[in-house]
Amino acid sequence: MDLEHHIGFGSAYASVFGAEPEYTNYPGHWSGVVDYVWYTPELLTPFAGLKVHPPEVLEAYAKTALPNCQYSSDHVPLCMDFSLKPAALMGNGRY
């Protein structure tokens, strides 16, 4: 199911990597994307991010889903780097 909004946010992962990760939650009985890093395209530019490991890498450590002895959560870490656009630095009265 695709959800749409008109808030003006963009997905940082889709912008940097061309698509959302394969999963952000991997408890074993199901996996999918439930976590996102949203940003305001008029003010920020995402330029780098932490890649999400393929499931084979996660399972190689503990032969099981998440959480396990290597990963303490059933959600994988997400991290993005952003640069500020000039409008954000000058303050346009919007934010």
mmCIF file of C-alpha atoms in Angstrom:
data_model
loop_
_atom_site.group_PDB
_atom_site.id
_atom_site.type_symbol
_atom_site.label_atom_id
_atom_site.label_comp_id
_atom_site.label_asym_id
_atom_site.label_seq_id
_atom_site.Cartn_x
_atom_site.Cartn_y
_atom_site.Cartn_z
ATOM 1 C CA MET A 1 0.000 0.000 0.000
ATOM 2 C CA ASP A 2 1.382 3.410 -0.959
ATOM 3 C CA LEU A 3 0.581 6.394 1.206
ATOM 4 C CA GLU A 4 0.689 9.924 -0.125
ATOM 5 C CA HIS A 5 0.791 13.267 1.633
ATOM 6 C CA HIS A 6 0.958 16.907 0.643
ATOM 7 C CA ILE A 7 2.970 18.146 3.601
ATOM 8 C CA GLY A 8 6.091 18.786 1.532
ATOM 9 C CA PHE A 9 8.437 16.305 3.206
ATOM 10 C CA GLY A 10 10.824 14.118 1.265
ATOM 11 C CA SER A 11 12.355 10.778 2.180
ATOM 12 C CA ALA A 12 16.078 11.165 2.803
ATOM 13 C CA TYR A 13 16.790 7.491 2.090
ATOM 14 C CA ALA A 14 14.921 7.563 -1.221
ATOM 15 C CA SER A 15 16.718 10.771 -2.184
ATOM 16 C CA VAL A 16 20.250 9.509 -1.445
ATOM 17 C CA PHE A 17 19.938 5.809 -2.320
ATOM 18 C CA GLY A 18 17.197 5.978 -4.966
ATOM 19 C CA ALA A 19 14.728 3.903 -2.921
ATOM 20 C CA GLU A 20 13.675 3.108 0.618
ATOM 21 C CA PRO A 21 15.669 0.367 2.378
ATOM 22 C CA GLU A 22 14.460 -3.210 1.881
ATOM 23 C CA TYR A 23 13.417 -3.199 5.543
ATOM 24 C CA THR A 24 13.830 -1.171 8.741
ATOM 25 C CA ASN A 25 12.102 -3.691 11.006
ATOM 26 C CA TYR A 26 13.138 -7.362 10.970
ATOM 27 C CA PRO A 27 11.524 -9.353 13.810
ATOM 28 C CA GLY A 28 11.442 -12.652 11.879
ATOM 29 C CA HIS A 29 7.769 -13.267 11.179
ATOM 30 C CA TRP A 30 7.636 -10.158 8.985
ATOM 31 C CA SER A 31 9.999 -7.539 7.614
ATOM 32 C CA GLY A 32 9.323 -4.191 6.040
ATOM 33 C CA VAL A 33 9.834 -0.453 6.149
ATOM 34 C CA VAL A 34 8.199 1.214 9.140
ATOM 35 C CA ASP A 35 10.845 3.853 9.923
ATOM 36 C CA TYR A 36 11.716 6.848 7.764
ATOM 37 C CA VAL A 37 13.932 9.929 7.847
ATOM 38 C CA TRP A 38 11.825 12.814 6.552
ATOM 39 C CA TYR A 39 13.206 16.226 5.598
ATOM 40 C CA THR A 40 12.065 19.528 4.084
ATOM 41 C CA PRO A 41 13.565 19.752 0.556
ATOM 42 C CA GLU A 42 13.395 23.565 0.479
ATOM 43 C CA LEU A 43 15.724 23.792 3.482
ATOM 44 C CA LEU A 44 17.896 20.667 3.512
ATOM 45 C CA THR A 45 19.793 18.476 1.082
ATOM 46 C CA PRO A 46 20.575 14.914 2.172
ATOM 47 C CA PHE A 47 23.971 13.855 0.830
ATOM 48 C CA ALA A 48 25.012 10.676 2.665
ATOM 49 C CA GLY A 49 23.515 7.980 4.814
ATOM 50 C CA LEU A 50 24.048 4.748 6.696
ATOM 51 C CA LYS A 51 23.232 1.806 4.433
ATOM 52 C CA VAL A 52 20.967 -0.906 5.789
ATOM 53 C CA HIS A 53 22.606 -4.343 5.695
ATOM 54 C CA PRO A 54 20.985 -7.082 3.612
ATOM 55 C CA PRO A 55 19.175 -9.738 5.707
ATOM 56 C CA GLU A 56 21.978 -12.249 5.089
ATOM 57 C CA VAL A 57 24.413 -10.051 7.020
ATOM 58 C CA LEU A 58 22.068 -9.740 10.000
ATOM 59 C CA GLU A 59 21.359 -13.466 10.084
ATOM 60 C CA ALA A 60 25.064 -14.347 9.798
ATOM 61 C CA TYR A 61 25.697 -13.047 13.328
ATOM 62 C CA ALA A 62 23.017 -14.918 15.236
ATOM 63 C CA LYS A 63 21.185 -17.101 12.682
ATOM 64 C CA THR A 64 17.976 -15.399 13.742
ATOM 65 C CA ALA A 65 15.894 -12.294 13.267
ATOM 66 C CA LEU A 66 16.156 -9.088 15.286
ATOM 67 C CA PRO A 67 16.701 -8.476 18.125
ATOM 68 C CA ASN A 68 19.625 -10.805 18.737
ATOM 69 C CA CYS A 69 22.979 -10.809 20.535
ATOM 70 C CA GLN A 70 24.483 -8.451 17.935
ATOM 71 C CA TYR A 71 21.526 -6.076 17.422
ATOM 72 C CA SER A 72 19.552 -5.025 20.496
ATOM 73 C CA SER A 73 16.431 -3.849 18.654
ATOM 74 C CA ASP A 74 14.131 -5.254 16.008
ATOM 75 C CA HIS A 75 14.611 -1.933 14.166
ATOM 76 C CA VAL A 76 17.831 -1.185 12.298
ATOM 77 C CA PRO A 77 19.630 2.139 12.832
ATOM 78 C CA LEU A 78 18.964 4.909 10.329
ATOM 79 C CA CYS A 79 21.281 7.888 9.958
ATOM 80 C CA MET A 80 21.525 10.630 7.318
ATOM 81 C CA ASP A 81 23.795 13.631 6.731
ATOM 82 C CA PHE A 82 22.250 16.888 5.534
ATOM 83 C CA SER A 83 23.503 20.229 4.312
ATOM 84 C CA LEU A 84 21.548 23.424 4.893
ATOM 85 C CA LYS A 85 20.349 25.337 1.861
ATOM 86 C CA PRO A 86 20.816 29.143 1.752
ATOM 87 C CA ALA A 87 17.127 29.745 2.545
ATOM 88 C CA ALA A 88 17.562 27.840 5.807
ATOM 89 C CA LEU A 89 20.656 29.843 6.740
ATOM 90 C CA MET A 90 19.060 33.224 5.976
ATOM 91 C CA GLY A 91 15.756 32.497 7.681
ATOM 92 C CA ASN A 92 12.770 33.073 5.467
ATOM 93 C CA GLY A 93 10.230 33.598 8.233
ATOM 94 C CA ARG A 94 8.615 30.226 7.641
ATOM 95 C CA TYR A 95 10.453 28.311 10.338
#
